Amino acid sequence: MNILAIESSCDETSAAVITEKDNRPFLLSNVISSQIDIHKAYGGVVPEVAARAHIENIIPVIEKSLSEADLKLDDITNIAVTAGPGLIGSLVVGVETAKAISASQNIPITTLNHLEGHIYANFLNDKQPEFPLVALLVSGGHSMLIHMPKHLEYQVIGSTKDDAAGEAFDKAARILGLGYPGGPAISIAADKGDQGKYSFPTIDLTPKPLRNEQGFLMKPELSLDFSFSGLKTALITQVKKIGEENLDTKIVNDLAASFQKAVIASLNQNALRAIEKFKPKTFILSGGVAANKLLRESLKEQISESFPGVYYRIPDAILCTDNAGMIGAASYYHIKKEGPQKDNFVANPNLKITSE
Ligand code: KG4
Ligand code: ZN
């Protein structure tokens, strides 16, 4: 099995070749062409500009992924492509390219949900995660806790009520004048700042206890949901209090560190609650925000302290942000279970990871 995987859901054009080794997916190449430099000038991803850049990049990126894997198109047995969620103009480029290669070469296609790709980035390394597992998926568009009793079965057990974690970092970076993409910029500034300087709350969406008919306080179930827009408002309020004209490097670094601490505290809080509730064998951190050093380290520390029996998995930083390798990894398990899909399909910007 040699899978050519294609990912173009947002602002990275990527193609990867995955083969099978020891009954698991093995990465032969993973070429990522980032559009960060193009979108930097606008302070964020401009969908039409992204779609155009994908059109220019996709064939060279696919050719490079084949040559790095030392394979030809004739050697490819399956094509895997992200069908959603994402930006429609970006998704269409990958999907239609995959269809064209499939039709001309008679290679079957498997379509993937981008989010399962992020989770399956963790299945590319040596030690395979064991089920049941809980995944914290934190990216620019999503913040979710997902329970997986077994391969390809997803139960969303927590999600964000407003902004995603990556979005919160991106917006905070804009407020602090740190540029795009915000996550890495905040993380770099935070490294030089004092995280205790400003106090931002750890968001907990657990409802207040209510009294039952007998007048006893009923303990509510601890919430696994997230909310980050209040933190953004708290940051704006703090900046106004300081005065925008007074923001110097030291203050910005301290604000970045304090803000990052608050976002991570709320992610860690719910991650630990999910482990307590679902008692998984493995806990997986995934998505672009999983590249964040403090999140990776603090979660590792807290899990090993509170749940020493749980195997904690994080992908290498390069596999956290968007790449086709993770799409190929997820497709490997789909192909093994279901065979290649043959149905007609279209890009779906709102594709859900669960069927409900
Ligand atoms: O998974 P991803 O590449 O794209 C989506 O599927 O959204 O995630 C991109 C997000 C952006 O919001 C970016 O700011 C954030 O991941 N990110 C980070 C870091 N690197 C990327 N956030 C915090 N710390 C980082 N080091
Ligand atoms: Zn992503």
PDB file of C-alpha atoms in Angstrom, residues 237-352:
ATOM      1  CA  THR A 237      -9.530  45.661  29.088  1.00  0.00           C
ATOM      2  CA  GLN A 238      -6.064  45.228  30.585  1.00  0.00           C
ATOM      3  CA  VAL A 239      -4.422  46.868  27.546  1.00  0.00           C
ATOM      4  CA  LYS A 240      -6.818  49.828  27.830  1.00  0.00           C
ATOM      5  CA  LYS A 241      -6.002  50.138  31.527  1.00  0.00           C
ATOM      6  CA  ILE A 242      -2.271  50.238  30.791  1.00  0.00           C
ATOM      7  CA  GLY A 243      -2.837  52.536  27.800  1.00  0.00           C
ATOM      8  CA  GLU A 244      -1.993  51.341  24.309  1.00  0.00           C
ATOM      9  CA  GLU A 245       0.659  54.077  23.997  1.00  0.00           C
ATOM     10  CA  ASN A 246       2.470  52.637  27.041  1.00  0.00           C
ATOM     11  CA  LEU A 247       2.847  49.096  25.645  1.00  0.00           C
ATOM     12  CA  ASP A 248       6.576  48.399  25.568  1.00  0.00           C
ATOM     13  CA  THR A 249       8.315  45.069  24.944  1.00  0.00           C
ATOM     14  CA  LYS A 250       8.403  44.155  28.628  1.00  0.00           C
ATOM     15  CA  ILE A 251       4.698  44.815  29.175  1.00  0.00           C
ATOM     16  CA  VAL A 252       3.790  42.937  25.965  1.00  0.00           C
ATOM     17  CA  ASN A 253       5.911  39.951  27.036  1.00  0.00           C
ATOM     18  CA  ASP A 254       4.285  39.918  30.493  1.00  0.00           C
ATOM     19  CA  LEU A 255       0.788  40.178  28.972  1.00  0.00           C
ATOM     20  CA  ALA A 256       1.582  37.382  26.490  1.00  0.00           C
ATOM     21  CA  ALA A 257       2.915  35.145  29.275  1.00  0.00           C
ATOM     22  CA  SER A 258      -0.079  35.804  31.550  1.00  0.00           C
ATOM     23  CA  PHE A 259      -2.568  35.277  28.714  1.00  0.00           C
ATOM     24  CA  GLN A 260      -0.869  32.062  27.563  1.00  0.00           C
ATOM     25  CA  LYS A 261      -0.919  30.771  31.143  1.00  0.00           C
ATOM     26  CA  ALA A 262      -4.689  31.333  31.380  1.00  0.00           C
ATOM     27  CA  VAL A 263      -5.477  29.604  28.053  1.00  0.00           C
ATOM     28  CA  ILE A 264      -3.316  26.620  29.010  1.00  0.00           C
ATOM     29  CA  ALA A 265      -4.794  26.432  32.520  1.00  0.00           C
ATOM     30  CA  SER A 266      -8.278  26.025  31.104  1.00  0.00           C
ATOM     31  CA  LEU A 267      -7.112  23.421  28.534  1.00  0.00           C
ATOM     32  CA  ASN A 268      -5.293  21.452  31.239  1.00  0.00           C
ATOM     33  CA  GLN A 269      -8.219  21.679  33.656  1.00  0.00           C
ATOM     34  CA  ASN A 270     -10.641  20.097  31.186  1.00  0.00           C
ATOM     35  CA  ALA A 271      -8.093  17.563  29.935  1.00  0.00           C
ATOM     36  CA  LEU A 272      -7.627  16.243  33.486  1.00  0.00           C
ATOM     37  CA  ARG A 273     -11.401  16.170  34.035  1.00  0.00           C
ATOM     38  CA  ALA A 274     -11.847  14.140  30.840  1.00  0.00           C
ATOM     39  CA  ILE A 275      -9.215  11.616  31.963  1.00  0.00           C
ATOM     40  CA  GLU A 276     -10.887  11.313  35.361  1.00  0.00           C
ATOM     41  CA  LYS A 277     -14.271  10.717  33.730  1.00  0.00           C
ATOM     42  CA  PHE A 278     -13.364   8.433  30.796  1.00  0.00           C
ATOM     43  CA  LYS A 279     -10.338   6.643  32.277  1.00  0.00           C
ATOM     44  CA  PRO A 280      -8.511   6.271  28.935  1.00  0.00           C
ATOM     45  CA  LYS A 281      -5.336   4.258  28.408  1.00  0.00           C
ATOM     46  CA  THR A 282      -3.879   7.030  26.235  1.00  0.00           C
ATOM     47  CA  PHE A 283      -4.208  10.797  26.229  1.00  0.00           C
ATOM     48  CA  ILE A 284      -3.396  12.524  22.953  1.00  0.00           C
ATOM     49  CA  LEU A 285      -2.618  16.183  22.393  1.00  0.00           C
ATOM     50  CA  SER A 286      -3.071  17.319  18.788  1.00  0.00           C
ATOM     51  CA  GLY A 287      -3.711  20.273  16.449  1.00  0.00           C
ATOM     52  CA  GLY A 288      -1.636  23.370  15.735  1.00  0.00           C
ATOM     53  CA  VAL A 289      -1.751  24.636  19.336  1.00  0.00           C
ATOM     54  CA  ALA A 290      -0.186  21.327  20.437  1.00  0.00           C
ATOM     55  CA  ALA A 291       3.058  22.829  19.090  1.00  0.00           C
ATOM     56  CA  ASN A 292       2.999  25.124  22.139  1.00  0.00           C
ATOM     57  CA  LYS A 293       5.924  24.230  24.382  1.00  0.00           C
ATOM     58  CA  LEU A 294       4.333  25.198  27.696  1.00  0.00           C
ATOM     59  CA  LEU A 295       1.117  23.301  26.886  1.00  0.00           C
ATOM     60  CA  ARG A 296       3.062  20.165  25.908  1.00  0.00           C
ATOM     61  CA  GLU A 297       5.199  20.266  29.041  1.00  0.00           C
ATOM     62  CA  SER A 298       2.601  21.337  31.608  1.00  0.00           C
ATOM     63  CA  LEU A 299       0.071  18.758  30.455  1.00  0.00           C
ATOM     64  CA  LYS A 300       2.727  16.048  30.536  1.00  0.00           C
ATOM     65  CA  GLU A 301       3.648  17.000  34.083  1.00  0.00           C
ATOM     66  CA  GLN A 302       0.075  17.143  35.345  1.00  0.00           C
ATOM     67  CA  ILE A 303      -0.956  13.870  33.700  1.00  0.00           C
ATOM     68  CA  SER A 304       2.071  11.979  34.994  1.00  0.00           C
ATOM     69  CA  GLU A 305       1.399  13.375  38.470  1.00  0.00           C
ATOM     70  CA  SER A 306      -2.352  12.717  38.647  1.00  0.00           C
ATOM     71  CA  PHE A 307      -2.694   9.751  36.256  1.00  0.00           C
ATOM     72  CA  PRO A 308       0.681   7.980  36.087  1.00  0.00           C
ATOM     73  CA  GLY A 309      -0.838   4.978  34.255  1.00  0.00           C
ATOM     74  CA  VAL A 310      -2.035   7.053  31.299  1.00  0.00           C
ATOM     75  CA  TYR A 311       0.220   7.080  28.228  1.00  0.00           C
ATOM     76  CA  TYR A 312       0.623  10.697  27.064  1.00  0.00           C
ATOM     77  CA  ARG A 313       1.219  11.190  23.331  1.00  0.00           C
ATOM     78  CA  ILE A 314       2.095  14.326  21.413  1.00  0.00           C
ATOM     79  CA  PRO A 315       3.203  14.509  17.789  1.00  0.00           C
ATOM     80  CA  ASP A 316       6.513  16.097  16.772  1.00  0.00           C
ATOM     81  CA  ALA A 317       5.880  19.845  16.406  1.00  0.00           C
ATOM     82  CA  ILE A 318       5.963  19.628  12.580  1.00  0.00           C
ATOM     83  CA  LEU A 319       3.101  17.083  12.649  1.00  0.00           C
ATOM     84  CA  CYS A 320       0.975  19.316  14.946  1.00  0.00           C
ATOM     85  CA  THR A 321       0.238  22.042  12.406  1.00  0.00           C
ATOM     86  CA  ASP A 322      -1.471  21.197   9.118  1.00  0.00           C
ATOM     87  CA  ASN A 323       0.265  18.571   7.005  1.00  0.00           C
ATOM     88  CA  ALA A 324      -0.716  15.758   4.654  1.00  0.00           C
ATOM     89  CA  GLY A 325       1.185  13.107   6.626  1.00  0.00           C
ATOM     90  CA  MET A 326      -1.505  13.094   9.299  1.00  0.00           C
ATOM     91  CA  ILE A 327      -4.209  12.772   6.620  1.00  0.00           C
ATOM     92  CA  GLY A 328      -2.366   9.785   5.159  1.00  0.00           C
ATOM     93  CA  ALA A 329      -2.084   8.216   8.630  1.00  0.00           C
ATOM     94  CA  ALA A 330      -5.848   8.463   9.213  1.00  0.00           C
ATOM     95  CA  SER A 331      -6.598   7.207   5.695  1.00  0.00           C
ATOM     96  CA  TYR A 332      -4.487   4.090   6.330  1.00  0.00           C
ATOM     97  CA  TYR A 333      -6.935   2.981   9.046  1.00  0.00           C
ATOM     98  CA  HIS A 334      -9.977   3.868   6.901  1.00  0.00           C
ATOM     99  CA  ILE A 335      -8.625   1.875   3.966  1.00  0.00           C
ATOM    100  CA  LYS A 336      -7.834  -1.096   6.251  1.00  0.00           C
ATOM    101  CA  LYS A 337     -11.337  -1.028   7.733  1.00  0.00           C
ATOM    102  CA  GLU A 338     -13.580   0.027   4.877  1.00  0.00           C
ATOM    103  CA  GLY A 339     -11.522  -0.316   1.712  1.00  0.00           C
ATOM    104  CA  PRO A 340     -11.274   2.722  -0.532  1.00  0.00           C
ATOM    105  CA  GLN A 341     -14.436   4.796  -0.962  1.00  0.00           C
ATOM    106  CA  LYS A 342     -15.773   4.993  -4.488  1.00  0.00           C
ATOM    107  CA  ASP A 343     -18.714   7.334  -4.060  1.00  0.00           C
ATOM    108  CA  ASN A 344     -18.864  10.760  -5.568  1.00  0.00           C
ATOM    109  CA  PHE A 345     -18.001  13.400  -3.010  1.00  0.00           C
ATOM    110  CA  VAL A 346     -17.523  17.136  -2.766  1.00  0.00           C
ATOM    111  CA  ALA A 347     -15.559  19.406  -0.457  1.00  0.00           C
ATOM    112  CA  ASN A 348     -17.585  20.267   2.648  1.00  0.00           C
ATOM    113  CA  PRO A 349     -16.386  23.297   4.671  1.00  0.00           C
ATOM    114  CA  ASN A 350     -18.599  22.270   7.625  1.00  0.00           C
ATOM    115  CA  LEU A 351     -17.835  18.550   7.689  1.00  0.00           C
ATOM    116  CA  LYS A 352     -18.368  17.075  11.187  1.00  0.00           C
TER     117      LYS A 352
END
